[in-house]
Short mmCIF file of C-alpha atoms in Angstrom, two decimals:
data_model
loop_
_atom_site.label_atom_id
_atom_site.label_comp_id
_atom_site.label_asym_id
_atom_site.label_seq_id
_atom_site.Cartn_x
_atom_site.Cartn_y
_atom_site.Cartn_z
CA UNK A 1 98.53 42.12 -53.82
CA UNK A 2 97.90 44.79 -50.91
CA UNK A 3 99.27 46.99 -48.97
CA UNK A 4 100.20 45.66 -45.64
CA UNK A 5 97.80 46.17 -42.64
CA UNK A 6 98.59 48.51 -39.84
CA UNK A 7 99.11 45.06 -37.51
CA UNK A 8 101.25 43.39 -40.09
CA UNK A 9 103.38 46.39 -40.75
CA UNK A 10 104.25 46.71 -37.11
CA UNK A 11 105.15 43.03 -36.87
CA UNK A 12 107.26 43.44 -39.86
CA UNK A 13 109.42 46.90 -38.75
CA UNK A 14 110.23 45.02 -35.21
CA UNK A 15 111.52 42.00 -36.60
CA UNK A 16 113.15 44.23 -39.36
CA UNK A 17 114.30 47.05 -36.81
CA UNK A 18 116.13 44.02 -34.73
CA UNK A 19 118.74 44.22 -37.84
CA UNK A 20 118.93 47.79 -39.08
CA UNK A 21 117.14 49.31 -36.37
CA UNK A 22 115.65 52.90 -37.08
CA UNK A 23 117.34 52.50 -40.72
CA UNK A 24 113.94 51.21 -41.97
CA UNK A 25 113.58 54.82 -42.84
CA UNK A 26 115.70 54.51 -45.27
CA UNK A 27 114.04 52.20 -47.39
CA UNK A 28 110.77 54.21 -46.75
CA UNK A 29 112.23 57.16 -48.06
CA UNK A 30 114.50 56.80 -50.92
CA UNK A 31 115.91 59.49 -53.56
CA UNK A 32 115.98 56.97 -56.49
CA UNK A 33 112.32 56.49 -56.63
CA UNK A 34 109.46 55.25 -54.72
CA UNK A 35 109.54 51.93 -53.12
CA UNK A 36 106.90 50.48 -51.36
CA UNK A 37 106.07 46.80 -49.61
CA UNK A 38 103.42 44.64 -50.62
CA UNK A 39 101.62 41.65 -49.69
CA UNK A 40 101.31 38.82 -51.45
CA UNK A 41 100.30 35.30 -50.56
CA UNK A 42 101.65 35.68 -46.81
CA UNK A 43 104.95 37.13 -48.68
CA UNK A 44 106.09 40.42 -48.26
CA UNK A 45 107.51 42.21 -51.41
CA UNK A 46 109.83 45.38 -51.72
CA UNK A 47 109.02 46.70 -54.97
CA UNK A 48 109.22 49.99 -56.88
CA UNK A 49 106.25 51.64 -57.60
CA UNK A 50 105.87 52.26 -61.35
CA UNK A 51 106.82 47.97 -61.55
CA UNK A 52 104.12 47.12 -58.61
CA UNK A 53 101.64 48.94 -60.65
CA UNK A 54 102.49 47.25 -63.57
CA UNK A 55 101.92 44.08 -61.74
CA UNK A 56 98.15 45.01 -60.91
CA UNK A 57 97.48 43.44 -64.35
CA UNK A 58 98.37 40.12 -63.54
CA UNK A 59 96.35 37.79 -61.75
CA UNK A 60 96.86 37.33 -58.00
CA UNK A 61 96.68 33.77 -58.18
CA UNK A 62 99.49 34.03 -60.66
CA UNK A 63 101.70 36.51 -59.88
CA UNK A 64 104.55 34.85 -58.01
CA UNK A 65 107.16 37.41 -57.32
CA UNK A 66 107.61 41.10 -57.76
CA UNK A 67 110.84 42.73 -56.56
CA UNK A 68 112.35 41.58 -53.85
CA UNK A 69 110.84 38.87 -51.12
CA UNK A 70 111.99 40.27 -47.43
CA UNK A 71 110.50 37.26 -45.66
CA UNK A 72 107.04 35.45 -44.92
CA UNK A 73 103.95 35.73 -42.66
CA UNK A 74 104.23 32.09 -40.90
CA UNK A 75 100.45 30.84 -39.73
CA UNK A 76 100.88 31.72 -36.61
CA UNK A 77 101.35 35.52 -37.95
CA UNK A 78 104.87 35.88 -37.23
CA UNK A 79 107.41 36.83 -39.65
CA UNK A 80 110.13 34.84 -41.31
CA UNK A 81 113.15 36.78 -42.82
CA UNK A 82 114.26 35.10 -46.02
CA UNK A 83 117.91 35.26 -47.18
CA UNK A 84 116.74 37.77 -50.29
CA UNK A 85 116.35 40.62 -47.42
CA UNK A 86 119.87 40.24 -47.19
CA UNK A 87 120.70 43.12 -50.59
CA UNK A 88 118.81 45.62 -48.11
CA UNK A 89 119.93 44.25 -44.21
CA UNK A 90 123.76 44.73 -44.95
CA UNK A 91 124.32 47.92 -46.10
CA UNK A 92 122.03 49.09 -42.87
CA UNK A 93 122.75 46.70 -40.35
CA UNK A 94 123.75 47.75 -37.06
CA UNK A 95 125.60 45.14 -35.16
CA UNK A 96 128.06 42.90 -37.13
CA UNK A 97 130.06 39.65 -36.77
CA UNK A 98 132.72 38.34 -39.16
CA UNK A 99 133.72 35.06 -39.55
CA UNK A 100 137.43 33.73 -39.76
CA UNK A 101 137.73 32.01 -43.67
CA UNK A 102 137.67 28.27 -42.14
CA UNK A 103 134.23 29.05 -40.70
CA UNK A 104 132.65 30.85 -43.34
CA UNK A 105 131.68 26.86 -45.26
CA UNK A 106 130.17 25.79 -42.13
CA UNK A 107 128.18 28.53 -41.72
CA UNK A 108 127.07 28.57 -45.31
CA UNK A 109 126.05 25.03 -44.81
CA UNK A 110 123.35 26.28 -42.52
CA UNK A 111 125.31 25.55 -38.77
CA UNK A 112 125.27 28.04 -36.16
CA UNK A 113 128.92 29.82 -35.91
CA UNK A 114 130.91 29.01 -32.93
CA UNK A 115 133.32 30.88 -30.94
CA UNK A 116 135.94 29.16 -32.70
CA UNK A 117 135.18 30.68 -35.97
CA UNK A 118 134.45 33.99 -34.60
CA UNK A 119 136.52 36.81 -36.63
CA UNK A 120 135.26 39.90 -35.37
CA UNK A 121 131.90 41.31 -33.78
CA UNK A 122 130.64 44.71 -33.26
CA UNK A 123 130.93 46.18 -30.14
CA UNK A 124 128.52 46.45 -27.29
CA UNK A 125 126.43 43.61 -29.18
CA UNK A 126 123.81 42.39 -26.61
CA UNK A 127 122.57 38.98 -26.35
CA UNK A 128 119.40 37.80 -28.99
CA UNK A 129 120.70 41.30 -31.19
CA UNK A 130 120.08 40.36 -35.00
CA UNK A 131 123.36 40.60 -36.54
CA UNK A 132 124.00 40.61 -39.98
CA UNK A 133 127.30 37.82 -40.74
CA UNK A 134 129.86 38.78 -43.12
CA UNK A 135 133.17 37.04 -44.39
CA UNK A 136 136.72 38.81 -43.50
CA UNK A 137 136.49 40.11 -46.84
CA UNK A 138 133.05 42.32 -45.86
CA UNK A 139 130.99 40.15 -48.00
CA UNK A 140 127.54 39.38 -46.53
CA UNK A 141 126.88 35.83 -46.50
CA UNK A 142 123.74 35.74 -44.49
CA UNK A 143 122.02 36.77 -40.51
CA UNK A 144 121.58 35.38 -37.75
CA UNK A 145 120.97 36.74 -34.15
CA UNK A 146 123.54 37.07 -31.55
CA UNK A 147 123.67 33.87 -28.91
CA UNK A 148 126.10 36.01 -26.83
CA UNK A 149 126.61 39.21 -26.03
CA UNK A 150 130.37 41.07 -27.02
CA UNK A 151 131.77 40.71 -23.04
CA UNK A 152 130.31 36.79 -23.02
CA UNK A 153 131.40 35.63 -26.23
CA UNK A 154 135.19 37.20 -25.10
CA UNK A 155 135.43 34.92 -21.85
CA UNK A 156 133.53 31.48 -23.38
CA UNK A 157 134.91 28.35 -24.77
CA UNK A 158 135.91 27.94 -28.23
CA UNK A 159 133.46 25.78 -29.03
CA UNK A 160 130.66 27.81 -27.45
CA UNK A 161 127.82 29.23 -29.97
CA UNK A 162 127.79 32.99 -30.44
CA UNK A 163 125.57 33.30 -33.01
CA UNK A 164 122.70 31.65 -34.08
CA UNK A 165 122.13 31.09 -38.04
CA UNK A 166 119.10 32.32 -39.22
CA UNK A 167 119.62 32.44 -43.12
CA UNK A 168 122.46 32.55 -45.55
CA UNK A 169 123.31 32.62 -48.99
CA UNK A 170 123.89 28.77 -49.13
CA UNK A 171 119.90 28.39 -49.19
CA UNK A 172 120.20 29.64 -53.14
CA UNK A 173 121.11 26.71 -53.98
CA UNK A 174 119.91 24.36 -50.77
CA UNK A 175 116.42 25.72 -50.70
CA UNK A 176 115.66 27.37 -54.15
CA UNK A 177 112.19 25.79 -54.21
CA UNK A 178 111.33 28.03 -51.16
CA UNK A 179 112.90 31.16 -52.11
CA UNK A 180 111.15 33.63 -54.37
CA UNK B 1 116.93 84.64 57.48
CA UNK B 2 119.24 85.20 54.38
CA UNK B 3 118.84 82.13 53.22
CA UNK B 4 114.86 81.71 52.73
CA UNK B 5 115.33 85.57 51.00
CA UNK B 6 117.43 83.83 48.52
CA UNK B 7 115.68 80.84 47.43
CA UNK B 8 112.68 82.55 47.14
CA UNK B 9 114.07 84.82 44.51
CA UNK B 10 115.55 81.46 42.80
CA UNK B 11 112.50 80.12 42.83
CA UNK B 12 111.02 83.28 41.27
CA UNK B 13 113.64 83.12 38.99
CA UNK B 14 113.27 79.89 37.78
CA UNK B 15 109.15 80.59 37.64
CA UNK B 16 109.76 83.48 35.38
CA UNK B 17 111.84 81.57 32.98
CA UNK B 18 109.66 78.70 32.80
CA UNK B 19 106.66 80.26 32.28
CA UNK B 20 107.76 82.70 29.18
CA UNK B 21 105.94 86.01 28.69
CA UNK B 22 103.03 85.94 26.67
CA UNK B 23 103.45 89.22 24.73
CA UNK B 24 105.56 87.99 21.49
CA UNK B 25 107.47 90.20 19.21
CA UNK B 26 107.97 90.05 15.57
CA UNK B 27 109.48 92.01 12.67
CA UNK B 28 106.52 90.91 10.25
CA UNK B 29 103.35 89.98 11.54
CA UNK B 30 102.45 86.35 11.02
CA UNK B 31 99.36 85.34 8.89
CA UNK B 32 96.39 83.65 11.20
CA UNK B 33 94.18 81.82 9.56
CA UNK B 34 91.89 81.31 12.89
CA UNK B 35 89.44 79.34 11.16
CA UNK B 36 91.77 76.77 10.45
CA UNK B 37 93.74 77.45 13.56
CA UNK B 38 96.43 78.16 11.26
CA UNK B 39 99.15 80.65 11.44
CA UNK B 40 102.04 81.09 9.01
CA UNK B 41 105.22 82.63 9.80
CA UNK B 42 106.65 84.83 6.71
CA UNK B 43 110.04 85.74 8.75
CA UNK B 44 113.16 84.60 7.59
CA UNK B 45 114.96 81.95 9.42
CA UNK B 46 117.51 83.04 11.71
CA UNK B 47 120.40 81.04 9.96
CA UNK B 48 123.00 81.30 12.85
CA UNK B 49 120.99 80.36 15.38
CA UNK B 50 119.13 77.45 13.42
CA UNK B 51 122.83 75.56 12.78
CA UNK B 52 123.95 76.25 16.16
CA UNK B 53 120.86 74.97 17.70
CA UNK B 54 118.50 73.86 15.25
CA UNK B 55 116.19 71.44 17.77
CA UNK B 56 115.78 74.12 20.36
CA UNK B 57 115.41 77.14 17.89
CA UNK B 58 112.93 75.31 16.16
CA UNK B 59 110.51 74.45 19.21
CA UNK B 60 111.02 78.24 20.42
CA UNK B 61 109.62 79.73 17.03
CA UNK B 62 106.90 76.83 17.55
CA UNK B 63 105.89 78.02 21.14
CA UNK B 64 106.22 82.01 19.98
CA UNK B 65 103.66 81.80 17.24
CA UNK B 66 101.56 79.05 19.02
CA UNK B 67 101.52 81.86 21.33
CA UNK B 68 100.31 84.97 18.93
CA UNK B 69 98.17 81.90 17.26
CA UNK B 70 96.34 81.48 21.34
CA UNK B 71 96.94 85.46 21.69
CA UNK B 72 94.50 85.46 18.46
CA UNK B 73 92.03 83.20 19.76
CA UNK B 74 91.55 84.87 22.95
CA UNK B 75 90.26 87.76 21.12
CA UNK B 76 87.38 85.77 19.48
CA UNK B 77 83.98 85.61 21.35
CA UNK B 78 83.28 83.42 23.56
CA UNK B 79 80.70 82.01 24.82
CA UNK B 80 80.36 79.47 28.24
CA UNK B 81 78.11 75.85 27.51
CA UNK B 82 78.12 73.79 30.55
CA UNK B 83 80.98 75.25 32.35
CA UNK B 84 83.12 75.15 29.36
CA UNK B 85 84.84 77.95 27.69
CA UNK B 86 84.09 77.61 23.86
CA UNK B 87 85.44 80.04 21.22
CA UNK B 88 83.47 80.78 17.93
CA UNK B 89 85.35 80.08 15.14
CA UNK B 90 85.34 82.28 11.41
CA UNK B 91 84.75 80.80 7.98
CA UNK B 92 88.24 78.93 7.26
CA UNK B 93 90.24 81.51 4.40
CA UNK B 94 92.59 79.38 3.57
CA UNK B 95 91.82 76.93 0.97
CA UNK B 96 93.11 73.60 1.29
CA UNK B 97 92.99 71.25 -1.77
CA UNK B 98 90.34 68.46 -1.71
CA UNK B 99 91.38 65.24 0.14
CA UNK B 100 90.05 63.10 -2.47
CA UNK B 101 90.62 62.86 -6.10
CA UNK B 102 87.72 64.37 -8.23
CA UNK B 103 84.93 61.88 -9.08
CA UNK B 104 84.99 60.68 -12.54
CA UNK B 105 82.36 61.31 -14.45
CA UNK B 106 80.11 58.81 -14.59
CA UNK B 107 80.06 56.30 -18.12
CA UNK B 108 77.44 56.94 -20.56
CA UNK B 109 74.61 54.81 -21.31
CA UNK B 110 73.94 54.52 -24.94
CA UNK B 111 71.08 56.14 -24.84
CA UNK B 112 72.82 58.75 -23.58
CA UNK B 113 75.26 58.85 -26.19
CA UNK B 114 72.50 58.88 -28.93
CA UNK B 115 70.49 61.78 -27.12
CA UNK B 116 74.26 63.62 -27.07
CA UNK B 117 74.72 63.09 -30.57
CA UNK B 118 70.61 63.72 -31.49
CA UNK B 119 70.27 66.81 -29.64
CA UNK B 120 67.94 65.55 -27.26
CA UNK B 121 67.23 67.06 -23.94
CA UNK B 122 65.19 65.90 -21.16
CA UNK B 123 61.96 67.43 -20.00
CA UNK B 124 61.74 67.80 -16.77
CA UNK B 125 58.65 65.91 -15.44
CA UNK B 126 56.87 66.27 -11.98
CA UNK B 127 57.65 63.15 -9.73
CA UNK B 128 53.75 63.49 -8.58
CA UNK B 129 50.96 63.38 -11.30
CA UNK B 130 47.17 63.10 -10.48
CA UNK B 131 45.66 59.62 -10.06
CA UNK B 132 42.44 60.37 -11.49
CA UNK B 133 40.88 57.52 -9.49
CA UNK B 134 41.98 58.19 -6.05
CA UNK B 135 41.87 62.06 -6.56
CA UNK B 136 44.93 62.33 -4.90
CA UNK B 137 48.60 63.02 -6.22
CA UNK B 138 50.43 59.94 -6.78
CA UNK B 139 54.26 59.10 -7.64
CA UNK B 140 54.63 59.04 -11.22
CA UNK B 141 56.51 55.31 -10.90
CA UNK B 142 57.61 52.81 -8.65
CA UNK B 143 55.05 51.49 -5.72
CA UNK B 144 51.93 52.77 -5.30
CA UNK B 145 52.21 54.53 -8.94
CA UNK B 146 49.24 56.57 -10.16
CA UNK B 147 46.65 55.44 -13.08
CA UNK B 148 48.68 51.75 -12.46
CA UNK B 149 46.93 49.82 -15.39
CA UNK B 150 48.23 46.43 -13.34
CA UNK B 151 45.71 47.35 -10.67
CA UNK B 152 42.22 47.44 -12.77
CA UNK B 153 39.80 45.51 -11.51
CA UNK B 154 38.32 45.83 -15.18
CA UNK B 155 39.54 45.71 -18.44
CA UNK B 156 37.50 46.17 -21.46
CA UNK B 157 38.33 43.91 -24.59
CA UNK B 158 37.62 44.29 -28.11
CA UNK B 159 34.68 42.74 -29.88
CA UNK B 160 37.40 40.69 -31.69
CA UNK B 161 40.10 39.73 -29.13
CA UNK B 162 41.01 36.43 -28.12
CA UNK B 163 38.18 34.54 -25.91
CA UNK B 164 41.11 32.47 -23.98
CA UNK B 165 43.55 35.14 -23.50
CA UNK B 166 43.69 36.52 -19.92
CA UNK B 167 44.04 40.45 -20.74
CA UNK B 168 45.33 41.03 -16.73
CA UNK B 169 48.14 38.39 -17.35
CA UNK B 170 49.02 39.94 -20.58
CA UNK B 171 49.14 43.29 -18.94
CA UNK B 172 51.54 42.29 -16.22
CA UNK B 173 53.35 39.86 -18.41
CA UNK B 174 53.99 42.51 -20.55
CA UNK B 175 55.37 45.01 -18.03
CA UNK B 176 57.68 42.10 -16.75
CA UNK B 177 59.06 41.82 -20.50
CA UNK B 178 59.67 45.38 -20.40
CA UNK B 179 61.21 45.70 -17.14
CA UNK B 180 63.33 42.67 -18.02
CA UNK B 181 64.41 44.29 -21.45
CA UNK B 182 65.51 47.40 -19.11
CA UNK B 183 67.58 45.15 -16.89
CA UNK B 184 69.20 43.59 -19.90
CA UNK B 185 70.01 47.28 -21.07
CA UNK B 186 71.47 48.01 -17.61
CA UNK B 187 73.77 45.12 -17.56
CA UNK B 188 74.70 45.86 -20.84
CA UNK B 189 75.43 49.69 -20.30
CA UNK B 190 77.93 48.31 -17.53
CA UNK B 191 79.53 45.88 -19.79
CA UNK B 192 80.27 48.40 -22.17
CA UNK B 193 81.28 51.21 -19.60
CA UNK B 194 83.72 48.29 -18.11
CA UNK B 195 85.01 45.95 -21.44
CA UNK B 196 84.48 48.75 -24.63
CA UNK B 197 82.61 46.34 -27.07
CA UNK B 198 79.77 43.78 -26.16
CA UNK B 199 78.46 41.26 -28.27
CA UNK B 200 74.66 41.72 -29.65
CA UNK B 201 72.20 39.80 -27.72
CA UNK B 202 71.39 37.92 -31.37
CA UNK B 203 67.15 37.96 -31.11
CA UNK B 204 64.91 39.05 -28.26
CA UNK B 205 62.06 37.28 -28.44
CA UNK B 206 58.80 39.06 -29.80
CA UNK B 207 54.98 38.82 -30.23
CA UNK B 208 55.41 39.06 -33.97
CA UNK B 209 58.35 39.00 -35.64
CA UNK B 210 58.12 40.44 -38.64
CA UNK B 211 60.19 39.37 -41.95
CA UNK B 212 63.52 40.57 -41.21
CA UNK B 213 63.62 38.98 -37.45
CA UNK B 214 62.56 35.79 -39.04
CA UNK B 215 64.95 35.46 -41.16
CA UNK B 216 67.58 36.16 -39.12
CA UNK B 217 66.09 33.53 -36.80
CA UNK B 218 66.16 31.17 -38.98
CA UNK B 219 69.77 31.65 -40.59
CA UNK B 220 71.22 31.55 -36.81
CA UNK B 221 68.92 28.72 -36.17
CA UNK B 222 70.77 26.76 -39.00
CA UNK B 223 73.84 27.77 -38.17
CA UNK B 224 73.99 27.17 -34.40
CA UNK B 225 75.39 23.31 -34.86
CA UNK B 226 78.38 21.84 -34.14
CA UNK B 227 79.74 22.17 -37.72
CA UNK B 228 78.14 25.88 -38.03
CA UNK B 229 75.29 24.44 -40.21
CA UNK B 230 77.15 22.73 -43.08
CA UNK B 231 75.04 19.58 -42.29
CA UNK B 232 71.80 21.13 -41.68
CA UNK B 233 68.93 19.93 -44.21
CA UNK B 234 67.83 22.52 -46.47
CA UNK B 235 63.76 22.55 -47.45
CA UNK B 236 63.33 21.73 -50.93
CA UNK B 237 62.79 24.77 -52.66
CA UNK B 238 64.96 27.27 -50.49
CA UNK B 239 67.19 29.68 -51.41
CA UNK B 240 70.47 29.63 -50.41
CA UNK B 241 70.99 32.18 -47.75
CA UNK B 242 74.03 35.20 -48.37
CA UNK B 243 76.66 34.73 -45.61
CA UNK B 244 76.22 37.93 -43.54
CA UNK B 245 79.84 37.76 -41.75
CA UNK B 246 82.39 40.35 -41.25
CA UNK B 247 84.54 40.99 -43.96
CA UNK B 248 88.12 41.72 -43.87
CA UNK B 249 89.02 45.16 -45.57
CA UNK B 250 92.30 46.25 -46.88
CA UNK B 251 93.65 49.21 -48.74
CA UNK B 252 93.48 49.41 -52.32
CA UNK B 253 96.65 48.23 -53.91
CA UNK B 254 96.87 51.69 -55.57
CA UNK B 255 96.06 53.86 -53.83
CA UNK B 256 97.37 57.14 -52.05
CA UNK B 257 101.31 55.98 -52.27
CA UNK B 258 102.41 59.26 -49.93
CA UNK B 259 99.35 58.52 -47.58
CA UNK B 260 100.60 55.03 -46.88
CA UNK B 261 104.16 56.25 -46.85
CA UNK B 262 103.62 58.87 -44.27
CA UNK B 263 101.54 55.78 -42.27
CA UNK B 264 104.17 53.37 -42.42
CA UNK B 265 106.60 56.22 -41.52
CA UNK B 266 104.17 57.29 -38.04
CA UNK B 267 104.36 53.58 -37.35
CA UNK B 268 108.42 53.16 -37.25
CA UNK B 269 108.15 56.74 -35.34
CA UNK B 270 105.89 54.92 -32.82
CA UNK B 271 107.88 51.89 -32.76
CA UNK B 272 111.22 53.97 -32.26
CA UNK B 273 109.49 55.96 -29.25
CA UNK B 274 108.35 52.86 -27.25
CA UNK B 275 111.51 51.15 -26.84
CA UNK B 276 110.21 47.85 -25.89
CA UNK B 277 111.56 47.20 -22.27
CA UNK B 278 110.71 43.43 -21.12
CA UNK B 279 110.51 44.17 -17.42
CA UNK B 280 109.68 40.21 -16.81
CA UNK B 281 113.13 39.66 -18.60
CA UNK B 282 115.24 42.72 -16.81
CA UNK B 283 114.07 41.63 -13.46
CA UNK B 284 114.90 37.58 -13.87
CA UNK B 285 118.41 38.97 -15.49
CA UNK B 286 119.10 41.01 -12.67
CA UNK B 287 118.09 37.73 -10.10
CA UNK B 288 120.20 35.53 -11.72
CA UNK B 289 122.97 37.87 -11.88
CA UNK B 290 122.62 38.25 -8.35
CA UNK B 291 122.49 34.46 -7.78
CA UNK B 292 125.51 33.57 -9.99
CA UNK B 293 127.32 36.60 -7.40
CA UNK B 294 126.15 35.03 -4.49
CA UNK B 295 127.05 31.02 -5.67
CA UNK B 296 130.78 33.11 -6.96
CA UNK B 297 131.31 34.31 -3.60
CA UNK B 298 130.44 30.85 -1.90
CA UNK B 299 132.87 29.31 -4.00
CA UNK B 300 135.27 31.91 -3.36
CA UNK B 301 135.52 30.86 0.03
CA UNK B 302 135.80 27.40 -0.68
CA UNK B 303 138.38 27.88 -2.89
CA UNK B 304 140.64 29.91 0.11
CA UNK B 305 140.57 25.87 1.36
CA UNK B 306 142.40 24.82 -2.13
CA UNK B 307 139.30 23.29 -3.66
CA UNK B 308 140.49 24.84 -6.71
CA UNK B 309 139.49 22.10 -9.33
CA UNK B 310 136.55 21.55 -8.24
CA UNK B 311 135.10 24.91 -8.96
CA UNK B 312 136.92 24.63 -12.62
CA UNK B 313 135.19 21.84 -13.26
CA UNK B 314 131.88 22.99 -12.18
CA UNK B 315 132.23 26.81 -14.48
CA UNK B 316 133.34 24.44 -17.01
CA UNK B 317 130.40 22.21 -16.82
CA UNK B 318 127.62 24.76 -16.88
CA UNK B 319 127.64 26.78 -20.03
CA UNK B 320 127.42 23.79 -22.59
CA UNK B 321 124.95 22.32 -21.18
CA UNK B 322 122.63 25.76 -21.70
CA UNK B 323 123.90 25.79 -25.46
CA UNK B 324 122.96 22.54 -25.76
CA UNK B 325 119.25 23.41 -25.08
CA UNK B 326 119.61 26.38 -27.72
CA UNK B 327 120.99 24.04 -30.35
CA UNK B 328 118.07 22.11 -30.15
CA UNK B 329 115.99 24.77 -30.73
CA UNK B 330 117.71 26.35 -33.67
CA UNK B 331 117.37 22.50 -35.09
CA UNK B 332 113.91 22.31 -34.86
CA UNK B 333 113.58 25.76 -36.29
CA UNK B 334 115.15 25.04 -38.86
CA UNK B 335 113.45 22.06 -39.49
CA UNK B 336 109.73 24.13 -39.46
CA UNK B 337 111.62 26.28 -42.52
CA UNK B 338 112.06 23.33 -44.69
CA UNK B 339 108.12 22.37 -44.51
#
């Protein structure tokens, strides 16, 4: 377990800012306690400081997880955010997409979002912007990338993909072994 | 007769209007820098005249000021050279900015940098030194230098010297080595100034390598195989050499938490300051938009002829094709995640 290096921090923040913009600051500077990002076995964990200090007594070889796993570095040093990060992405999300009830299941099975299933979308969403996906009751379901901008969404045909799937809460069941 | 007088009078009047007077009146004297042949007119512009007939007003103004400049030139001392009258211009008083940018400071060599840190200053040496042999002053270095030991016709050797060795060749060789070393250092300095970091040269040949150099040579030689020394055979009693690679160093896990936070906030600040604008992408987007517009207007022309159905089918056919590509890409990504 160690803090992120400068390069890693940069890559990580760039990725995170696609979803929550400059709200990353609120994750670093929290009134309710000191939180930090820690690197352990290619994964990034967001953890309270006192828990992290206690975890130092565990052999890093055997330390499986602490706090919340935000994502994992790929071998090519890119970041893949995990669904576990949703708890922190959803409250600060800049751009959101709401799904119609009948499209919910499709998304939770890991499919992209079609225009037909799109209930609502934040105004002025640019293309390829990271978005958090909600159902109509404002329950966060996952996150993805806007395949089309808001304006393009209006004019495209119903079967066109509007949001690329990246992670959804169905993964808690589907890929349980991967999540930490 | 009267005709003639009238003609002459008219001609005279024309002449007068053609050649204006050399006496020019100005409210404020113009400033003349005759060294640069430069005149500066501080008088305000007559706005009414300027607006009514701009070109004529400007050319008149220019003529008047030029006249004043020439008047001033004629007051300067003149001399005649080969039937040509020359005025002697004083030194220019107006300072102009330089034409070219200031020269960049020369990049420091490694020695200069070291000397600066250590506070070593150059001692000025004379270029010429006394040559005892020739009884004259000769250059300190270069062609025909003073006290040139490679030009000796006789070299005294010590009693324990190697009899087979040619002392003359040894001297010339040593000199060649020194020049080669200097050349290498010069090139390294150039490379350093251009690319920043320069890889080390590894080992340079030396006459009598010491223990450290030998050790380094051994380690390097063992590692210099295709398998990076994995299959290099070892001597029976050889000790394992310690790897001397660069080690990654990380911050301690529980260090100064405030410092860590400040560092991250700073990174965040720098990221938010420079919004990543992908110029290539933007240009491409713009171009594709232009293209779309162009095709659209073309098709608009076709529409006039009543080819509505054809257009619709084409417009409907294109986007799904694009989406298909994205879909495939998405699937590939998911497969990777599963691994």
